[in-house]
PDB file of C-alpha atoms in Angstrom:
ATOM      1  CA  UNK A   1      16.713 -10.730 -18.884  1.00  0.00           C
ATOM      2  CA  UNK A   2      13.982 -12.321 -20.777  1.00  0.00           C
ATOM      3  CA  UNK A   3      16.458 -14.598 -23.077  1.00  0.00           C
ATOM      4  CA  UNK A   4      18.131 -15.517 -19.852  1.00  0.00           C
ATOM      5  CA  UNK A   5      15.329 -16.726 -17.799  1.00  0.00           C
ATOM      6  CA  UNK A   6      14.144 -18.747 -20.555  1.00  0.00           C
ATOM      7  CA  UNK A   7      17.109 -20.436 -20.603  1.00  0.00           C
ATOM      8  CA  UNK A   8      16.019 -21.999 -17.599  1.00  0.00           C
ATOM      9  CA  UNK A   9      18.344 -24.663 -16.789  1.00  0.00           C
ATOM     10  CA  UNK A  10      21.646 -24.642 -18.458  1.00  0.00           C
ATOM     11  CA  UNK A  11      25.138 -24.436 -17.832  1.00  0.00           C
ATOM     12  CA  UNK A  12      27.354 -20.920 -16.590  1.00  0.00           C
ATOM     13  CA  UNK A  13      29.031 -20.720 -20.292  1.00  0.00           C
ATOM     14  CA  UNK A  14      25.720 -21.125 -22.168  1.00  0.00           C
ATOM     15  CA  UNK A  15      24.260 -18.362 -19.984  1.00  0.00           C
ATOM     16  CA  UNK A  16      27.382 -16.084 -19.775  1.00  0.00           C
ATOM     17  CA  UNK A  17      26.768 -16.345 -23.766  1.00  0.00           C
ATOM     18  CA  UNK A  18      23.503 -15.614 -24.190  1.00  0.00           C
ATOM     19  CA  UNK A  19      23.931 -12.595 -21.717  1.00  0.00           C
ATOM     20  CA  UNK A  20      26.306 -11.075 -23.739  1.00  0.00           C
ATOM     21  CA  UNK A  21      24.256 -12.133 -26.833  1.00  0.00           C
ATOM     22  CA  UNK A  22      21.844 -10.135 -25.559  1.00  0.00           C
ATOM     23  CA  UNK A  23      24.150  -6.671 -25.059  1.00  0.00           C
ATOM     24  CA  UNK A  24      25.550  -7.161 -21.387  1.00  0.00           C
ATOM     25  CA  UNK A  25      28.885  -6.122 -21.929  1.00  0.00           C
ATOM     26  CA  UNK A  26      31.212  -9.189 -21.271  1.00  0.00           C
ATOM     27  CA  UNK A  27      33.024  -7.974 -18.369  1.00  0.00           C
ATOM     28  CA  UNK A  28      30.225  -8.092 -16.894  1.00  0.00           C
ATOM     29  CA  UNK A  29      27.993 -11.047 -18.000  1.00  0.00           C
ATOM     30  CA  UNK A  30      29.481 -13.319 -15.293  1.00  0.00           C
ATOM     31  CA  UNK A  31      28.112 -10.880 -12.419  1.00  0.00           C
ATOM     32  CA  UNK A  32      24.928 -11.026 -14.499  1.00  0.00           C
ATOM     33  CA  UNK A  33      24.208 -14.288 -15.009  1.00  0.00           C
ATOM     34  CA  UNK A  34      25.131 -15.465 -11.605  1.00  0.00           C
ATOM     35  CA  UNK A  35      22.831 -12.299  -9.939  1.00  0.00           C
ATOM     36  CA  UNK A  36      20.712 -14.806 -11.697  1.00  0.00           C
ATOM     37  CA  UNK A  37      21.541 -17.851 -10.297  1.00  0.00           C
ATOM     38  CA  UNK A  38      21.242 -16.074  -6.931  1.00  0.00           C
ATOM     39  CA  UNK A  39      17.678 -15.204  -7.564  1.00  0.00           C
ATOM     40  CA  UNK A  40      16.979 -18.917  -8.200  1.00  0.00           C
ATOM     41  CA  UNK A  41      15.729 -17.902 -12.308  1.00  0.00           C
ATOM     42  CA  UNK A  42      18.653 -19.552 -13.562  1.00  0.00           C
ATOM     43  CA  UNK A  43      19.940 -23.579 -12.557  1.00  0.00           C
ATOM     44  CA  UNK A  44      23.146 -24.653 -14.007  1.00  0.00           C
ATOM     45  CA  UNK A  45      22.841 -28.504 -15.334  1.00  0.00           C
ATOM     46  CA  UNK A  46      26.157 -29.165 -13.805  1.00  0.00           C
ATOM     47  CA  UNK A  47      24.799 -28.254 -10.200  1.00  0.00           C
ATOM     48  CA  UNK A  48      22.499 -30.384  -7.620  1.00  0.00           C
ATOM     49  CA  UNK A  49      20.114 -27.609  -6.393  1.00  0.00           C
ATOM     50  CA  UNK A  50      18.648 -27.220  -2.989  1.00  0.00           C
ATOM     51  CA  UNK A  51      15.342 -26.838  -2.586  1.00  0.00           C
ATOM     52  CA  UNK A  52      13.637 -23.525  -3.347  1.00  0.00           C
ATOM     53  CA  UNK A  53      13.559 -22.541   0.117  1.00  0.00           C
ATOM     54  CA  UNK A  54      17.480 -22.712   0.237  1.00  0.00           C
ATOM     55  CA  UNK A  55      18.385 -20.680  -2.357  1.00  0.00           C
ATOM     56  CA  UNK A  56      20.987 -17.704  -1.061  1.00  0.00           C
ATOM     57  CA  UNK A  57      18.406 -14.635  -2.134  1.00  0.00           C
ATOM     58  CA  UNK A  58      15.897 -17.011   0.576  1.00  0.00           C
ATOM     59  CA  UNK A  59      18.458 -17.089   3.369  1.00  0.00           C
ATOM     60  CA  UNK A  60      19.233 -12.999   2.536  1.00  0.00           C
ATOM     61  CA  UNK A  61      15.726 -12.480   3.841  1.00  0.00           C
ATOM     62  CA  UNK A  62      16.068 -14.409   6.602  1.00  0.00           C
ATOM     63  CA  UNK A  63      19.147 -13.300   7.845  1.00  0.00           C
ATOM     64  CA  UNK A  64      17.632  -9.583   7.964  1.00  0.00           C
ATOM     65  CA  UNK A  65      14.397 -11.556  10.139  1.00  0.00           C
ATOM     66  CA  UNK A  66      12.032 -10.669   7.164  1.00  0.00           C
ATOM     67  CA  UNK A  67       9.300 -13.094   6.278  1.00  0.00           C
ATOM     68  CA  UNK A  68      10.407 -15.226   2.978  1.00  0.00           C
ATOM     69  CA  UNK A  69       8.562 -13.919   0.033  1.00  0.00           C
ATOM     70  CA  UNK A  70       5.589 -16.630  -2.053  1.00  0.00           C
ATOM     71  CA  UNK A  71       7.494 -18.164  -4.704  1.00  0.00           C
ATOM     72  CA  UNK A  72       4.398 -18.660  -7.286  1.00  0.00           C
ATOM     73  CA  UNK A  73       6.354 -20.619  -9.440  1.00  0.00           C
ATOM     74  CA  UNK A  74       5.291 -23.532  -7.237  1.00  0.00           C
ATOM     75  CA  UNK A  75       1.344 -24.656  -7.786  1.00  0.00           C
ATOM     76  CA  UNK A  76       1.183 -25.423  -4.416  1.00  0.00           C
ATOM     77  CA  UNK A  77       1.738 -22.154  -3.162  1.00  0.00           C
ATOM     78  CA  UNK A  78      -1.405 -20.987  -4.681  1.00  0.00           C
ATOM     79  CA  UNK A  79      -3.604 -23.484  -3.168  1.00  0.00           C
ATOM     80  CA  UNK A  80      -1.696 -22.670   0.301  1.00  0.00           C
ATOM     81  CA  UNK A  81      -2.514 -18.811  -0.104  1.00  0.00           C
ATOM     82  CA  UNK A  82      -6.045 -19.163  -1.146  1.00  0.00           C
ATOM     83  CA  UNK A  83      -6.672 -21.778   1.903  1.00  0.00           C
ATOM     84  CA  UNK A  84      -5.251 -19.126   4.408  1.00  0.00           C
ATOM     85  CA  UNK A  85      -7.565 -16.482   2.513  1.00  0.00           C
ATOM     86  CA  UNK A  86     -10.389 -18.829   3.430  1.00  0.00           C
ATOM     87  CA  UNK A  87      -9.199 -19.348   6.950  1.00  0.00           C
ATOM     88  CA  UNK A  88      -9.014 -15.043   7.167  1.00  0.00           C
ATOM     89  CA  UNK A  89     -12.134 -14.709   5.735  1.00  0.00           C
ATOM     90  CA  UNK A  90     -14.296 -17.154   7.871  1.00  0.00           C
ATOM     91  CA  UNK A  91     -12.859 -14.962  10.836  1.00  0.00           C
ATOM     92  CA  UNK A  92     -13.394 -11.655   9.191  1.00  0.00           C
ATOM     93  CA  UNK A  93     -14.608 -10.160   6.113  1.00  0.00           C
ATOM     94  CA  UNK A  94     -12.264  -9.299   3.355  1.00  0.00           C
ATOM     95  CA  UNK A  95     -12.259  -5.729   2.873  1.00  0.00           C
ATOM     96  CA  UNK A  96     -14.132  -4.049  -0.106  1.00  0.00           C
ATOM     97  CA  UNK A  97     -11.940  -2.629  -3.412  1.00  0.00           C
ATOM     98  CA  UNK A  98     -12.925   0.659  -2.336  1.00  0.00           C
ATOM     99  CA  UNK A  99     -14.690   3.237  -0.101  1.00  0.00           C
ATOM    100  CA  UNK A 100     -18.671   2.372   0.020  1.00  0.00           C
ATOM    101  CA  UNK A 101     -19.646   6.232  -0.156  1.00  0.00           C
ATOM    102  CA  UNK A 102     -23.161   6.712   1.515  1.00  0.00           C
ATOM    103  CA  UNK A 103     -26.116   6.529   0.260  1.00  0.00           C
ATOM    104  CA  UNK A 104     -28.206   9.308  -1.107  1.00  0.00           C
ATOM    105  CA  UNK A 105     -25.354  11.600  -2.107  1.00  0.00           C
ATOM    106  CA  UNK A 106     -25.430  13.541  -5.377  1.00  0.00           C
ATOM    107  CA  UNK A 107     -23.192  11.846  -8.103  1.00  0.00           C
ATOM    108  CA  UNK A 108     -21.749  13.401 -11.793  1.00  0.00           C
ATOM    109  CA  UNK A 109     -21.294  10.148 -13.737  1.00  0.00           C
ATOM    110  CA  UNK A 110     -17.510  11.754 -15.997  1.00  0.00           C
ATOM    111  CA  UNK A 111     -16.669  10.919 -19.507  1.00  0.00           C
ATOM    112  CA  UNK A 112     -15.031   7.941 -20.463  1.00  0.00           C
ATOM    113  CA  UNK A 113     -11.465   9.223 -21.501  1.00  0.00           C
ATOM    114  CA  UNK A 114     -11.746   6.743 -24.670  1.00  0.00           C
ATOM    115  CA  UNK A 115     -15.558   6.316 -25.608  1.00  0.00           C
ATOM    116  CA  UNK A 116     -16.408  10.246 -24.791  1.00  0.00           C
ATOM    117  CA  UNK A 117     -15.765  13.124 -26.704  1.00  0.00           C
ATOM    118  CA  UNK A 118     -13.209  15.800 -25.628  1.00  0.00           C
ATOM    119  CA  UNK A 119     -15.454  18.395 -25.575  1.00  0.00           C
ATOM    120  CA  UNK A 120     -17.522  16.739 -22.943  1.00  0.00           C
ATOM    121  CA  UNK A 121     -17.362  18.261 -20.234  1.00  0.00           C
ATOM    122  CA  UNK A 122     -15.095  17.282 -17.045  1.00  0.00           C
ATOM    123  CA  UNK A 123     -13.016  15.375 -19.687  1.00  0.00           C
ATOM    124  CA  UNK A 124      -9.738  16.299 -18.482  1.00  0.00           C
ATOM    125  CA  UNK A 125     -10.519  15.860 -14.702  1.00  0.00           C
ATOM    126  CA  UNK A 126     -12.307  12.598 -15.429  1.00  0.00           C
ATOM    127  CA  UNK A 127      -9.646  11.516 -18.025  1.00  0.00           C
ATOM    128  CA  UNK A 128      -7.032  12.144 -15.190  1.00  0.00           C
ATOM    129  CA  UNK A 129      -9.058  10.318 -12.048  1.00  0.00           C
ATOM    130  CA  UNK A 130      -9.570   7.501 -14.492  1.00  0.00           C
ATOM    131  CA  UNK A 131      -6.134   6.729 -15.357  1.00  0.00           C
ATOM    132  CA  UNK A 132      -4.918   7.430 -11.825  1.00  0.00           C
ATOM    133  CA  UNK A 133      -7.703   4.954  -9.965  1.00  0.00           C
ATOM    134  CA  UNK A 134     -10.399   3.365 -12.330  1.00  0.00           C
ATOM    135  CA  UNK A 135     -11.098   0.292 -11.802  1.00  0.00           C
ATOM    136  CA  UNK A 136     -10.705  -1.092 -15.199  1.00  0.00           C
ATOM    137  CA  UNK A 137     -12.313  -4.957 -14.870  1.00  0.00           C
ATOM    138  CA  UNK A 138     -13.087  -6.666 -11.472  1.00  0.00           C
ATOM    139  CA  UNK A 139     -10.757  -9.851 -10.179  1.00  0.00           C
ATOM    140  CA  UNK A 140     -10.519 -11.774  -7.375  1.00  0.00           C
ATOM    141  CA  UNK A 141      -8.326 -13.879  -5.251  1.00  0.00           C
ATOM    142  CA  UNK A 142     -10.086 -16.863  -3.594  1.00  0.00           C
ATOM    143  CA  UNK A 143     -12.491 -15.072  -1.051  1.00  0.00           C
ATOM    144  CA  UNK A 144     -10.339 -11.539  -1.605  1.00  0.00           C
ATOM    145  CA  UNK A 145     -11.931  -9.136  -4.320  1.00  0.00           C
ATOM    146  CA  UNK A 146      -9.553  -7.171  -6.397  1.00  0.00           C
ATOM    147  CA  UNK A 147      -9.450  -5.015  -9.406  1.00  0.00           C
ATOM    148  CA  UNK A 148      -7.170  -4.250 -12.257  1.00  0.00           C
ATOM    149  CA  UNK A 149      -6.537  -0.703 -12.514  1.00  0.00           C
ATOM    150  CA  UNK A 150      -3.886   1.118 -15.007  1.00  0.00           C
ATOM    151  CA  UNK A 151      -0.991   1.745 -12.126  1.00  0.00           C
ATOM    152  CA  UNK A 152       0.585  -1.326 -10.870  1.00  0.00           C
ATOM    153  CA  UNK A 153      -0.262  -2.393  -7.470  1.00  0.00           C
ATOM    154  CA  UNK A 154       1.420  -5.184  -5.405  1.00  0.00           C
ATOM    155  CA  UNK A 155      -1.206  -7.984  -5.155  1.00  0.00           C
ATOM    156  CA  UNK A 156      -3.878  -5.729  -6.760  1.00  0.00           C
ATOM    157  CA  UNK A 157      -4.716  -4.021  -3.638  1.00  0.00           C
ATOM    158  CA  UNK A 158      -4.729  -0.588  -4.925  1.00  0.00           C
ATOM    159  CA  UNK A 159      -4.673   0.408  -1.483  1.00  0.00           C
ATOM    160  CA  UNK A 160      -5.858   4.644  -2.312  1.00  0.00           C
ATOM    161  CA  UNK A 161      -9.220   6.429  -1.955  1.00  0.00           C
ATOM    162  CA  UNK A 162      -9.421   9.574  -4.136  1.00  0.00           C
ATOM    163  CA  UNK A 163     -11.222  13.152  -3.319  1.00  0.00           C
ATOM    164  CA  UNK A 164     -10.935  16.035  -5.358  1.00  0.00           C
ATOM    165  CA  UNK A 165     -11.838  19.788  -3.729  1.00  0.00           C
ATOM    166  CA  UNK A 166     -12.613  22.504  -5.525  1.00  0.00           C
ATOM    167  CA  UNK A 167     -14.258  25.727  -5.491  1.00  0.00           C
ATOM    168  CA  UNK A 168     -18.045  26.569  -5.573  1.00  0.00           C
ATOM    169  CA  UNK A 169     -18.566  29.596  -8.240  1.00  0.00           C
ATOM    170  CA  UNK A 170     -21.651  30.682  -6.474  1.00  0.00           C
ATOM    171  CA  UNK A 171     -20.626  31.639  -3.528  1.00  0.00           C
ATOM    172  CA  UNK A 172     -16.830  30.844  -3.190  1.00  0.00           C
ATOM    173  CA  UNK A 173     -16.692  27.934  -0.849  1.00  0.00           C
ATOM    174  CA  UNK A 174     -14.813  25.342  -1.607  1.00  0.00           C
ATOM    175  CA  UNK A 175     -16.369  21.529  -1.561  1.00  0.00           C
ATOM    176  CA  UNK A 176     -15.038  17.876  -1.372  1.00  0.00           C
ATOM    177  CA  UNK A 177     -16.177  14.909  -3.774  1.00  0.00           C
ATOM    178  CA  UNK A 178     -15.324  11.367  -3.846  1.00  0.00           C
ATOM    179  CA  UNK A 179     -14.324   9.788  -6.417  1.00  0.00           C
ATOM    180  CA  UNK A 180     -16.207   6.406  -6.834  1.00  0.00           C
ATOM    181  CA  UNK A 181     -13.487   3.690  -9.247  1.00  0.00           C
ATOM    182  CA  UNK A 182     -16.263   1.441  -9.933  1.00  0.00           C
ATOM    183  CA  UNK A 183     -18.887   3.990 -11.585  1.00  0.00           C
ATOM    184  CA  UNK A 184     -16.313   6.878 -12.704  1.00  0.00           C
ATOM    185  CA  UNK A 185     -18.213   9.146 -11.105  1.00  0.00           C
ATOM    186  CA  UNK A 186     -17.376  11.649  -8.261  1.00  0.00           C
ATOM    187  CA  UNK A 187     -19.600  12.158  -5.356  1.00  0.00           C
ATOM    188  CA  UNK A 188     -20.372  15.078  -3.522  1.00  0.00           C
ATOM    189  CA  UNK A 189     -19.404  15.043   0.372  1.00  0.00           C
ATOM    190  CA  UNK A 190     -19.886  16.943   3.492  1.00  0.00           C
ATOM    191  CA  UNK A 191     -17.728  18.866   5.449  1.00  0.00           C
ATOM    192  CA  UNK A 192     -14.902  20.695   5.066  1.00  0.00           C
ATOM    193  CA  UNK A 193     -12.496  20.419   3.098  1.00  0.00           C
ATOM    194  CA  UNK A 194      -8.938  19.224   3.933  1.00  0.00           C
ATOM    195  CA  UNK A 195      -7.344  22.221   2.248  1.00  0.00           C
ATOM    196  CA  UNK A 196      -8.418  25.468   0.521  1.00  0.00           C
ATOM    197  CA  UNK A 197      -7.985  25.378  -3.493  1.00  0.00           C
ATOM    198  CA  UNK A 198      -7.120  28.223  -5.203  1.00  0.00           C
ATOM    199  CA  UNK A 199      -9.771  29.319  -8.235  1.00  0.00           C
ATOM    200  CA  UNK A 200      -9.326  27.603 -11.891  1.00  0.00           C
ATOM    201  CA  UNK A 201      -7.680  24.191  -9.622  1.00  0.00           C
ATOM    202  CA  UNK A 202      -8.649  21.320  -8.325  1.00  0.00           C
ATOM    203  CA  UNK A 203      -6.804  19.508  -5.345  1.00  0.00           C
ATOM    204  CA  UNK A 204      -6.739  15.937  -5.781  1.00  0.00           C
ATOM    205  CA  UNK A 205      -6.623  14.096  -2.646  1.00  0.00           C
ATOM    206  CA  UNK A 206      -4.703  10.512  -2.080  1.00  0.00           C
ATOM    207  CA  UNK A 207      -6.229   8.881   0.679  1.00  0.00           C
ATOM    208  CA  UNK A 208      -4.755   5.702   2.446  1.00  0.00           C
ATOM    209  CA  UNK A 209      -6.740   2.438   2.297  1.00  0.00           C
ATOM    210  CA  UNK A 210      -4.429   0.138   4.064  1.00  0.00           C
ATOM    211  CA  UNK A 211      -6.966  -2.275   5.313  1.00  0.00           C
ATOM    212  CA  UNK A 212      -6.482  -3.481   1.793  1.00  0.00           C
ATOM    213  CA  UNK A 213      -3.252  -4.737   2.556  1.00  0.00           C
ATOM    214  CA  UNK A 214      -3.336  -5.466   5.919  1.00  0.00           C
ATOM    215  CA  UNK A 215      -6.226  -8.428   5.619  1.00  0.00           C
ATOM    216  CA  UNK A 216      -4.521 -10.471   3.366  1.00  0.00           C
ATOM    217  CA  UNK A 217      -0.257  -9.651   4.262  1.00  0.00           C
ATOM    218  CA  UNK A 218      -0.130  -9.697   7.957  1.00  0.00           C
ATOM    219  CA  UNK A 219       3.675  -9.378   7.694  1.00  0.00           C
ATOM    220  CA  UNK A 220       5.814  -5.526   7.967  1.00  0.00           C
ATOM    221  CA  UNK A 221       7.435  -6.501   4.785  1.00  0.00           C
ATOM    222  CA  UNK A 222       4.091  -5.712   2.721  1.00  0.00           C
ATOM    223  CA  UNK A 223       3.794  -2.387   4.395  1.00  0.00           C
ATOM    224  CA  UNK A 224       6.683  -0.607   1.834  1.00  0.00           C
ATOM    225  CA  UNK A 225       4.901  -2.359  -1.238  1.00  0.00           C
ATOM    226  CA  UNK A 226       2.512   0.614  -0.261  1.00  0.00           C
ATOM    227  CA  UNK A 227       4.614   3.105  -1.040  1.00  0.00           C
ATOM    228  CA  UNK A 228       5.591   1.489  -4.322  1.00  0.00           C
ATOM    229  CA  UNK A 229       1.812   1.745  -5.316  1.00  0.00           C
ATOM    230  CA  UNK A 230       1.715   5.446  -4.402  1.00  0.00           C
ATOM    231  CA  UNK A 231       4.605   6.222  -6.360  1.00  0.00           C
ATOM    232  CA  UNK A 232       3.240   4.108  -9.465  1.00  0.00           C
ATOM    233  CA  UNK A 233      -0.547   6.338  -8.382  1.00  0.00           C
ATOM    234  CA  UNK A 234       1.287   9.151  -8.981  1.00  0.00           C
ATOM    235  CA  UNK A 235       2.906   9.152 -11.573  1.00  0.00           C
ATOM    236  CA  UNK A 236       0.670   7.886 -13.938  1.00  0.00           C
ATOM    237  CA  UNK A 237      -1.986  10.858 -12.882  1.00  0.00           C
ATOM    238  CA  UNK A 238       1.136  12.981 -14.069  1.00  0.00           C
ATOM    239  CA  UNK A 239       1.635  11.127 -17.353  1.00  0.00           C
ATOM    240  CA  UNK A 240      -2.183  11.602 -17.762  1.00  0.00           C
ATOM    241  CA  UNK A 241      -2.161  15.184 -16.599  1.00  0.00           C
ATOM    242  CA  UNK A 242       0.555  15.817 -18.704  1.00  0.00           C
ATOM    243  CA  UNK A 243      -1.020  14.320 -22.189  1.00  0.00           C
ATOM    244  CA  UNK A 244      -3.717  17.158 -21.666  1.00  0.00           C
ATOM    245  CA  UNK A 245      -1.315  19.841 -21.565  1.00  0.00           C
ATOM    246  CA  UNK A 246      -2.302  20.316 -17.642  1.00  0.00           C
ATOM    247  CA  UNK A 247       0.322  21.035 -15.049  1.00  0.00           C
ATOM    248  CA  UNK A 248       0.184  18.706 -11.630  1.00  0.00           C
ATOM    249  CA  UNK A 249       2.316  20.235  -8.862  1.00  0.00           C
ATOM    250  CA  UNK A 250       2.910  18.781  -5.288  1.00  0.00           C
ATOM    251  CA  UNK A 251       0.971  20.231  -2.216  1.00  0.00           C
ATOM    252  CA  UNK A 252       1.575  19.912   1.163  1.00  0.00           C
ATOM    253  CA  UNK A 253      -0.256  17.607   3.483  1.00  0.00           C
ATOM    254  CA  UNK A 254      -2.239  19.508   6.109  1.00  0.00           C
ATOM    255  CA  UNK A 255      -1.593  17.846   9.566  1.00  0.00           C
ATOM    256  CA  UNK A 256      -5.261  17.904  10.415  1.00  0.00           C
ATOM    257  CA  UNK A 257      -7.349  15.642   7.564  1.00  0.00           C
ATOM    258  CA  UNK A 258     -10.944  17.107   8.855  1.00  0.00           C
ATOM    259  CA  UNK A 259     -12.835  15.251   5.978  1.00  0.00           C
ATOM    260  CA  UNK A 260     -11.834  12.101   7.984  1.00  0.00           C
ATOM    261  CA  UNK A 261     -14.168  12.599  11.462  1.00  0.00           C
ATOM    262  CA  UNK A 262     -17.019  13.487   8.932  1.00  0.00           C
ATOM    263  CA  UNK A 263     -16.406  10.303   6.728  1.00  0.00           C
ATOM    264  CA  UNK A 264     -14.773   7.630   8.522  1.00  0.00           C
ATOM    265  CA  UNK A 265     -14.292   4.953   5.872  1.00  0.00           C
ATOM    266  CA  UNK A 266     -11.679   7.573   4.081  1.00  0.00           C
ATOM    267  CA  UNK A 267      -8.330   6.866   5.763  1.00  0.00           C
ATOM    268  CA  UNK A 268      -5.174   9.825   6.715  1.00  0.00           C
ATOM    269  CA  UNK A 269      -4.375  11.933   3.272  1.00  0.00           C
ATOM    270  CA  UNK A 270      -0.845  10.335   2.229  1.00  0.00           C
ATOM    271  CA  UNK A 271      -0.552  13.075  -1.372  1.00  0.00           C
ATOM    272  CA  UNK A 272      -1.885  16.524  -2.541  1.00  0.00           C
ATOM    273  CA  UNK A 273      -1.766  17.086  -5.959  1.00  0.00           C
ATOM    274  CA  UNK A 274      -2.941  20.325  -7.359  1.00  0.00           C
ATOM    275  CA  UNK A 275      -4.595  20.444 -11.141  1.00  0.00           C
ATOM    276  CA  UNK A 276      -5.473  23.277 -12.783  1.00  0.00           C
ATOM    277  CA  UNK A 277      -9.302  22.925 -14.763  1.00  0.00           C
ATOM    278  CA  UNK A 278     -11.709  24.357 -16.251  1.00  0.00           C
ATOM    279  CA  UNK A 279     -14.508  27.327 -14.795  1.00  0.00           C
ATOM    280  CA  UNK A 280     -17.038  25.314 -16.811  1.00  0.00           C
ATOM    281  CA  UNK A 281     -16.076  21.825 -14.795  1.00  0.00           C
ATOM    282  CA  UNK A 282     -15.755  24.174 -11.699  1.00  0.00           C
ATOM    283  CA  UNK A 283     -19.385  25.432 -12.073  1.00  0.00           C
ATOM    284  CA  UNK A 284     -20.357  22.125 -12.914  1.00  0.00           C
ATOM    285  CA  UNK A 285     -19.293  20.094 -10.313  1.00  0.00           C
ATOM    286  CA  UNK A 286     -18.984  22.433  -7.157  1.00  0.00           C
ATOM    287  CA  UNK A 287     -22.334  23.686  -7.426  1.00  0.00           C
TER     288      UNK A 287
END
């Protein structure tokens, strides 16, 4: 795909060549290259082409009445989409990269997955959170913070909250924490929890932060990026679980998210995941 697109503009033999060049098996390279063409990465040198906003993957979308996605390849569309930022923005404040827990609340700053030792401990709980939802370096877009986080996230919304629940080893209970992105550090919340957690786990808690897509794409067809991002949320908090030696396994969603009434900025639970720990970290951080 690479050697294709940076082709550019050439003609249908050239590209059918360097398709098959590149291991597409020449009964298919045509299909390839003009899938291609289609998607407006490749411009034959014998064609006129129409403008961007012509090209047949365009007038797919609007055929099915979906909004026509920013082609970035154009400067100008960046200086359109940060000038509508600015126009949202002076009418409403662009949501923060994640939930503003209260102040006041007790905090357990975790190891660093990299700089801190294994033996620390709530390494494998913090190596796990930080992979899934750390926010790795700030960004921004225009008026719009964002952050850059290990999973992939359409627009670098990152549109999750994380809890984790777990049980208190003096007297049973079991307690909710938050887990703060910016800091690495989980914070302990009131309540109750969503769901009761079985000793020697931890329930980890996906919540939905939608807001964070809904300021800036005020269009339906941004709303199944979301699940792309969960799915890419996911999975990497397996791969990370998994590196450890620690089983994740799927839980279901409780109808009722209690947690919510008591802290409003968390949105609806949208994943369980249940990960087995330590007593140590249990003790730890429950108590």
């Amino acid at each position: 795909m690479r050697g294709l697109v940076e082709l550019g503009s050439v003609n249908t033999a050239a590209a059918a060549a360097a398709a098959i060049a590149a291991g597409v098996p020449e009964a298919a390279a045509d299909r390839c290259v003009d899938s291609f063409r289609r998607a407006g990465l490749l411009v034959p040198t014998t064609s006129h082409p129409l403008p961007r906003a012509e090209a047949p993957v365009l007038q797919d979308w609007r055929l099915a009445n979906l909004a026509l996605p920013a082609d970035y390849r154009d400067p100008d569309t960046q200086v359109t989409d940060l000038r509508q930022m600015e126009e949202f923005a002076a009418a409403e404040a662009p949501p923060a990269v994640s939930v503003q827990w209260p102040l006041g609340l007790r905090r357990t700053l975790l190891p660093h997955p990299v700089h801190d030792a294994p033996e620390r401990p709530h390494y494998a709980l913090g190596n796990v959170l930080y992979y899934s939802n750390a926010v790795l370096r700030p960004a921004a877009l225009g008026p719009l913070p964002r952050t850059l986080r290990v999973p992939p996230s359409h627009g670098a919304a990152h549109p999750f909250d994380l809890t984790v629940i777990m049980n208190s080893q003096r007297d049973g209970s079991s307690v909710t924490l938050g887990y703060d992105p910016v800091a690495h550090a989980l914070v302990r919340l009131p309540g109750i929890p969503i769901a009761p957690v079985a000793p020697g786990y931890v329930l980890i808690a996906v919540h939905l932060a939608v807001r964070r897509v809904q300021w800036r794409y005020r269009a339906s067809t941004a709303y199944p990026t979301v699940f792309l991002d969960l799915g890419h949320l996911l999975q990497v908090m397996e791969t990370a679980a998994e590196n450890l030696n620690l089983a994740v396994t799927e839980t279901p969603v409780p109808e009722q998210a209690s947690i919510r009434g008591r802290t409003p900025s968390l949105g609806a639970v949208v994943a369980l995941r249940s990960l087995r720990t330590t007593a140590e970290e249990a003790v730890n951080l429950a108590d």
